[in-house]
């Protein structure tokens, strides 16, 4: 059994392995991964600092004597980051034994960095990535997390129980405490909703039209324009309590270990924001059965010790289903075709009608 290192152990290990010049080890593949940025300089990658890697590795290797930063390889960049790399790091023990690990070095938004820093303090969230290091340089904000080997789930797969439990802990932790969150985190308000519908989703629908015109695109454009100023959308923002959200919970953002030895991880926090709980619970294809809602409510009650208010749960789920289907119908139309988009529009309209019905019913 490994003993947890003391602060003095960490300081001594960092002193032993921290290079004199605090610069990233270039690695043999780095020149191929550089990219120009707006002011004309070249982004030469996210720094992977040996001192921070040492702090991360020391609990696993109390006899750590050196850290080596090796090759970098490009990973698929998400919507919020154009530069994501897998970086090899090696722990060298006092006996000379070498242990190889991987980390992810990523250009990130300030909101993603702030969120990963925040959630690190929430116990029992084994589905969330660990933040090893973060900072800001000439190219912007960056972060380093462990590399979690595995495969993403299918995009419309049911979210694993441990992910739902981790989300429930986070949602409960920040419910009623969103004013304490960093001010640069995006808020789901009326301006956000209009932008999500009229800028984000609308642009994807136009792209789908250009690629392969279909009548469903006209239906989507009409719905997005109407809903951008729909009072039912605005009412949901006023009635549904807000908390910290991942903002993009679906199969592609859940990595499952190929050998099943590690818990599934919810990655890519670039869409983190503050908004109604159920925006993290709804998934395409889950209306009206709401199997995902039932699983989440069980997780909520398990981690908090009490059930979520039934009216808030049902009304929140209906509102979030409507808004999320409208927000993401554009990307789905472009990537997966008109049939999937048609279903999303059907589900979205039915959900918003259900939300309107719930507004007229007394809360239980």
XYZ file of N, CA and C in Angstrom, residues 85-242:
474
model
N -3.098 17.242 -28.065
C -1.999 16.322 -28.281
C -1.943 15.251 -27.199
N -1.551 14.051 -27.591
C -1.175 13.009 -26.648
C 0.328 13.123 -26.443
N 0.753 13.207 -25.185
C 2.164 13.387 -24.872
C 2.630 12.236 -23.991
N 3.731 11.602 -24.380
C 4.318 10.545 -23.571
C 5.115 11.154 -22.422
N 4.896 10.650 -21.220
C 5.718 11.047 -20.077
C 6.201 9.778 -19.384
N 7.391 9.837 -18.835
C 7.992 8.669 -18.197
C 8.429 9.026 -16.784
N 8.026 8.189 -15.834
C 8.491 8.304 -14.453
C 9.703 7.401 -14.283
N 10.776 7.959 -13.758
C 11.995 7.194 -13.515
C 12.182 7.085 -12.009
N 12.208 5.842 -11.509
C 12.372 5.622 -10.084
C 13.828 5.693 -9.658
N 14.036 5.705 -8.344
C 15.395 5.783 -7.816
C 16.229 4.575 -8.219
N 15.564 3.442 -8.493
C 16.284 2.242 -8.913
C 16.491 2.178 -10.420
N 16.097 3.241 -11.126
C 16.279 3.283 -12.566
C 15.133 2.713 -13.369
N 14.159 2.121 -12.717
C 13.006 1.583 -13.453
C 12.209 2.719 -14.074
N 11.649 2.428 -15.231
C 10.934 3.440 -16.001
C 9.484 3.020 -16.175
N 8.579 3.962 -16.000
C 7.146 3.697 -16.107
C 6.551 4.744 -17.042
N 5.939 4.273 -18.107
C 5.436 5.189 -19.136
C 3.958 5.501 -18.928
N 3.616 6.760 -19.092
C 2.238 7.235 -18.989
C 1.935 8.140 -20.184
N 0.678 8.473 -20.320
C 0.274 9.433 -21.336
C -0.540 10.548 -20.719
N -0.368 11.747 -21.235
C -1.200 12.872 -20.822
C -1.757 13.533 -22.081
N -2.811 14.300 -21.892
C -3.402 15.082 -22.970
C -3.097 16.545 -22.723
N -2.464 17.183 -23.678
C -2.157 18.616 -23.615
C -3.069 19.316 -24.608
N -3.811 20.286 -24.135
C -4.915 20.817 -24.933
C -5.015 22.325 -24.819
N -5.189 22.974 -25.963
C -5.647 24.364 -25.957
C -7.098 24.374 -25.505
N -7.429 25.242 -24.593
C -8.754 25.208 -23.986
C -9.268 26.620 -23.785
N -10.564 26.701 -23.548
C -11.153 27.982 -23.173
C -10.907 28.236 -21.701
N -10.966 29.490 -21.304
C -10.846 29.817 -19.883
C -11.956 29.149 -19.082
N -13.133 28.991 -19.691
C -14.249 28.350 -18.999
C -13.950 26.887 -18.716
N -13.326 26.188 -19.665
C -13.000 24.779 -19.439
C -11.968 24.630 -18.331
N -10.946 25.473 -18.354
C -9.923 25.425 -17.306
C -10.548 25.702 -15.945
N -11.391 26.736 -15.879
C -12.028 27.085 -14.609
C -12.912 25.956 -14.102
N -13.638 25.302 -15.007
C -14.544 24.233 -14.597
C -13.786 23.027 -14.065
N -12.732 22.606 -14.772
C -11.960 21.459 -14.294
C -11.290 21.761 -12.961
N -10.911 23.012 -12.750
C -10.356 23.392 -11.457
C -11.413 23.312 -10.365
N -12.623 23.749 -10.689
C -13.719 23.731 -9.718
C -14.095 22.306 -9.322
N -14.323 21.449 -10.287
C -14.875 20.122 -9.989
C -13.851 19.198 -9.353
N -12.583 19.583 -9.373
C -11.560 18.750 -8.734
C -11.805 18.603 -7.239
N -12.527 19.556 -6.650
C -12.757 19.534 -5.206
C -14.008 18.751 -4.809
N -14.763 18.230 -5.783
C -15.999 17.510 -5.473
C -15.675 16.031 -5.292
N -15.920 15.460 -4.113
C -15.608 14.041 -3.905
C -16.578 13.131 -4.653
N -16.122 11.920 -4.956
C -16.989 10.904 -5.533
C -17.314 11.092 -6.992
N -16.494 11.847 -7.718
C -16.773 12.100 -9.137
C -15.726 11.382 -9.993
N -15.794 10.047 -10.009
C -14.774 9.278 -10.715
C -14.920 9.322 -12.226
N -15.987 9.927 -12.721
C -16.155 10.038 -14.170
C -15.510 11.291 -14.750
N -15.021 12.176 -13.893
C -14.482 13.444 -14.379
C -12.971 13.348 -14.566
N -12.432 14.030 -15.564
C -10.986 14.003 -15.770
C -10.259 14.774 -14.676
N -9.068 14.302 -14.368
C -8.215 14.963 -13.382
C -7.438 16.083 -14.067
N -7.330 17.220 -13.426
C -6.557 18.334 -13.968
C -5.143 18.268 -13.393
N -4.165 18.029 -14.254
C -2.770 17.954 -13.833
C -2.143 19.341 -13.774
N -2.418 20.153 -14.784
C -1.779 21.467 -14.867
C -2.619 22.336 -15.794
N -2.475 23.639 -15.654
C -3.191 24.586 -16.513
C -2.491 25.921 -16.446
N -2.735 26.749 -17.440
C -2.137 28.076 -17.453
C -2.543 28.839 -18.689
N -1.873 29.954 -18.901
C -2.127 30.812 -20.060
C -0.784 31.282 -20.597
N -0.632 31.244 -21.905
C 0.582 31.761 -22.528
C 0.199 32.636 -23.713
N 1.148 32.915 -24.590
C 0.893 33.825 -25.698
C -0.213 33.324 -26.622
N -0.401 32.013 -26.666
C -1.422 31.431 -27.543
C -2.761 31.234 -26.856
N -2.857 31.539 -25.562
C -4.123 31.415 -24.861
C -4.070 30.410 -23.722
N -5.250 30.016 -23.260
C -5.354 29.091 -22.131
C -5.019 27.674 -22.580
N -4.505 26.883 -21.632
C -4.177 25.494 -21.922
C -4.367 24.670 -20.666
N -4.447 23.361 -20.846
C -4.562 22.451 -19.718
C -3.913 21.120 -20.068
N -3.590 20.364 -19.028
C -3.030 19.027 -19.161
C -3.811 18.095 -18.245
N -4.291 16.991 -18.797
C -5.009 15.974 -18.034
C -4.391 14.611 -18.335
N -4.711 13.597 -17.530
C -4.259 12.251 -17.900
C -4.901 11.823 -19.226
N -4.197 10.956 -19.930
C -4.778 10.321 -21.112
C -5.516 9.073 -20.652
N -6.794 8.986 -20.976
C -7.601 7.840 -20.588
C -7.777 6.930 -21.800
N -7.023 5.830 -21.876
C -7.131 4.955 -23.052
C -8.494 4.299 -23.118
N -8.996 4.152 -24.299
C -10.305 3.547 -24.487
C -10.943 4.040 -25.760
N -12.244 3.836 -25.851
C -12.987 4.207 -27.059
C -14.216 5.008 -26.677
N -14.579 5.992 -27.502
C -15.820 6.723 -27.225
C -17.030 5.826 -27.459
N -18.069 6.079 -26.709
C -19.305 5.333 -26.887
C -20.009 5.796 -28.168
N -20.956 5.018 -28.681
C -21.789 5.524 -29.784
C -22.457 6.826 -29.379
N -22.678 7.691 -30.334
C -23.133 9.044 -30.014
C -24.475 9.071 -29.298
N -25.341 8.075 -29.570
C -26.665 8.066 -28.942
C -26.781 6.987 -27.868
N -25.651 6.509 -27.344
C -25.683 5.465 -26.315
C -26.153 6.026 -24.981
N -26.711 5.144 -24.161
C -27.104 5.539 -22.808
C -25.861 5.872 -21.994
N -25.924 6.937 -21.236
C -24.789 7.374 -20.433
C -24.600 6.423 -19.253
N -23.369 5.980 -18.980
C -23.127 5.033 -17.877
C -23.525 5.601 -16.516
N -23.823 4.688 -15.597
C -24.300 5.085 -14.274
C -23.294 5.954 -13.532
N -21.995 5.636 -13.650
C -21.020 6.419 -12.878
C -20.934 7.850 -13.404
N -21.201 8.050 -14.704
C -21.227 9.406 -15.254
C -22.426 10.165 -14.699
N -23.586 9.508 -14.668
C -24.774 10.146 -14.109
C -24.573 10.485 -12.633
N -23.944 9.580 -11.881
C -23.715 9.846 -10.465
C -22.761 11.017 -10.267
N -21.707 11.083 -11.080
C -20.770 12.206 -10.968
C -21.456 13.514 -11.325
N -22.270 13.500 -12.374
C -23.012 14.700 -12.750
C -23.962 15.125 -11.634
N -24.664 14.153 -11.048
C -25.597 14.488 -9.969
C -24.869 15.139 -8.793
N -23.695 14.634 -8.450
C -22.923 15.240 -7.361
C -22.538 16.683 -7.705
N -22.111 16.897 -8.940
C -21.725 18.248 -9.355
C -22.940 19.171 -9.365
N -24.040 18.713 -9.945
C -25.243 19.547 -10.014
C -25.723 19.925 -8.619
N -25.749 18.946 -7.727
C -26.209 19.217 -6.370
C -25.249 20.167 -5.653
N -23.958 19.998 -5.883
C -22.950 20.812 -5.209
C -23.121 22.300 -5.530
N -23.456 22.619 -6.784
C -23.520 24.024 -7.198
C -24.948 24.569 -7.274
N -25.948 23.750 -6.985
C -27.321 24.227 -7.019
C -27.512 25.316 -5.968
N -27.928 26.499 -6.403
C -28.084 27.626 -5.497
C -26.784 28.328 -5.162
N -25.669 27.883 -5.776
C -24.372 28.482 -5.465
C -23.665 28.954 -6.731
N -24.397 29.204 -7.785
C -23.752 29.556 -9.057
C -23.071 30.920 -9.008
N -23.475 31.777 -8.074
C -22.800 33.079 -7.966
C -21.348 32.935 -7.520
N -21.031 31.801 -6.919
C -19.655 31.565 -6.479
C -18.760 31.061 -7.605
N -19.355 30.725 -8.748
C -18.581 30.223 -9.875
C -17.880 31.371 -10.600
N -16.791 31.076 -11.308
C -16.076 32.134 -12.032
C -16.997 32.893 -12.977
N -16.870 34.204 -13.039
C -17.790 35.009 -13.856
C -17.648 34.782 -15.354
N -16.509 34.208 -15.818
C -16.351 34.023 -17.251
C -17.005 32.740 -17.753
N -17.651 31.978 -16.866
C -18.397 30.813 -17.330
C -19.660 31.286 -18.055
N -19.936 30.768 -19.250
C -21.154 31.170 -19.956
C -22.405 30.817 -19.154
N -23.396 31.678 -19.235
C -24.688 31.449 -18.583
C -25.756 31.180 -19.637
N -26.605 30.195 -19.375
C -27.728 29.927 -20.271
C -28.832 30.923 -19.919
N -28.849 32.028 -20.641
C -29.866 33.055 -20.463
C -30.532 33.294 -21.809
N -31.364 34.338 -21.893
C -32.094 34.576 -23.145
C -31.139 34.845 -24.300
N -30.076 35.586 -24.056
C -29.118 35.880 -25.117
C -28.419 34.600 -25.584
N -28.072 33.738 -24.622
C -27.445 32.471 -24.990
C -28.384 31.636 -25.845
N -29.644 31.551 -25.450
C -30.603 30.732 -26.198
C -30.793 31.250 -27.613
N -30.905 32.562 -27.765
C -31.055 33.110 -29.120
C -29.829 32.799 -29.963
N -28.646 32.968 -29.379
C -27.434 32.680 -30.125
C -27.321 31.214 -30.496
N -27.705 30.324 -29.564
C -27.632 28.893 -29.840
C -28.549 28.502 -30.993
N -29.712 29.135 -31.071
C -30.675 28.787 -32.113
C -30.400 29.512 -33.425
N -30.153 30.829 -33.349
C -30.051 31.634 -34.566
C -28.647 31.682 -35.159
N -27.633 31.452 -34.348
C -26.262 31.464 -34.870
C -25.730 30.045 -35.020
N -25.669 29.312 -33.909
C -25.063 27.991 -33.923
C -25.861 27.003 -34.762
N -27.078 26.686 -34.341
C -27.844 25.645 -35.033
C -28.210 26.067 -36.455
N -28.580 27.334 -36.620
C -28.978 27.825 -37.942
C -27.842 27.683 -38.950
N -26.620 27.968 -38.526
C -25.493 27.873 -39.454
C -25.271 26.433 -39.900
N -25.476 25.476 -38.999
C -25.339 24.071 -39.376
C -26.442 23.646 -40.344
N -27.656 24.159 -40.146
C -28.739 23.832 -41.080
C -28.410 24.367 -42.475
N -27.903 25.574 -42.548
C -27.509 26.117 -43.850
C -26.427 25.259 -44.490
N -25.485 24.775 -43.704
C -24.440 23.905 -44.242
C -25.031 22.596 -44.750
N -26.011 22.053 -44.032
C -26.670 20.827 -44.485
C -27.442 21.067 -45.783
N -28.077 22.226 -45.885
C -28.791 22.573 -47.116
C -27.859 22.638 -48.311
N -26.712 23.249 -48.112
C -25.763 23.360 -49.210
C -25.246 21.990 -49.644
N -25.069 21.101 -48.682
C -24.523 19.784 -48.999
C -25.564 18.873 -49.652
N -26.792 18.882 -49.110
C -27.834 17.982 -49.610
C -29.204 18.541 -49.217
N -29.787 19.405 -50.035
C -31.060 20.052 -49.681
C -32.155 19.025 -49.385
N -33.001 19.369 -48.388
C -34.092 18.485 -47.989
C -35.166 19.347 -47.334
N -36.448 18.983 -47.495
C -37.522 19.781 -46.885
C -37.404 19.937 -45.370
N -36.780 18.981 -44.677
C -36.664 19.087 -43.229
C -35.838 20.310 -42.840
N -34.955 20.751 -43.715
C -34.149 21.924 -43.407
C -35.008 23.171 -43.312
N -35.996 23.299 -44.192
C -36.899 24.450 -44.125
C -37.722 24.412 -42.832
N -38.157 23.220 -42.458
C -38.900 23.097 -41.210
C -38.028 23.511 -40.034
N -36.772 23.076 -40.041
C -35.862 23.420 -38.951
C -35.608 24.921 -38.888
N -35.396 25.550 -40.019
C -35.153 26.992 -40.042
C -36.340 27.753 -39.471
N -37.544 27.323 -39.842
C -38.749 27.987 -39.329
C -38.856 27.823 -37.818
N -38.606 26.611 -37.324
C -38.704 26.362 -35.888
C -37.658 27.175 -35.117
N -36.440 27.203 -35.607
C -35.377 27.927 -34.904
C -35.695 29.414 -34.804
N -36.210 29.980 -35.862
C -36.545 31.416 -35.837
C -37.693 31.693 -34.880
N -38.706 30.828 -34.870
C -39.841 31.037 -33.964
C -39.434 30.858 -32.508
N -38.663 29.808 -32.234
C -38.320 29.504 -30.855
C -37.301 30.477 -30.277
N -36.583 31.174 -31.112
C -35.602 32.130 -30.577
C -36.266 33.237 -29.774
N -37.552 33.442 -29.984
C -38.281 34.473 -29.239
C -39.550 33.894 -28.616
N -39.534 32.585 -28.335
C -40.709 31.911 -27.774
C -40.736 32.110 -26.263
N -41.853 32.597 -25.748
C -41.955 32.890 -24.324
C -41.797 31.639 -23.471
N -42.155 30.473 -24.011
C -42.003 29.240 -23.232
C -40.520 28.945 -22.956
N -39.663 29.246 -23.912
C -38.224 29.074 -23.703
C -37.756 30.018 -22.600
N -38.198 31.251 -22.647
C -37.799 32.242 -21.646
C -38.340 31.877 -20.251
N -39.566 31.362 -20.216
C -40.168 30.977 -18.939
C -39.354 29.881 -18.263
N -38.890 28.926 -19.048
C -38.070 27.859 -18.485
C -36.829 28.395 -17.802
N -36.212 29.410 -18.389
C -35.019 30.005 -17.793
C -35.322 30.635 -16.440
N -36.517 31.187 -16.302
C -36.888 31.841 -15.044
C -37.276 30.845 -13.957
N -37.904 29.724 -14.346
C -38.461 28.797 -13.362
C -37.514 27.679 -12.952
N -36.596 27.307 -13.820
C -35.765 26.131 -13.569
C -34.442 26.553 -12.935
N -34.124 26.015 -11.769
C -32.889 26.429 -11.083
C -31.648 26.037 -11.870
N -30.629 26.855 -11.783
C -29.397 26.659 -12.551
C -28.301 26.062 -11.676
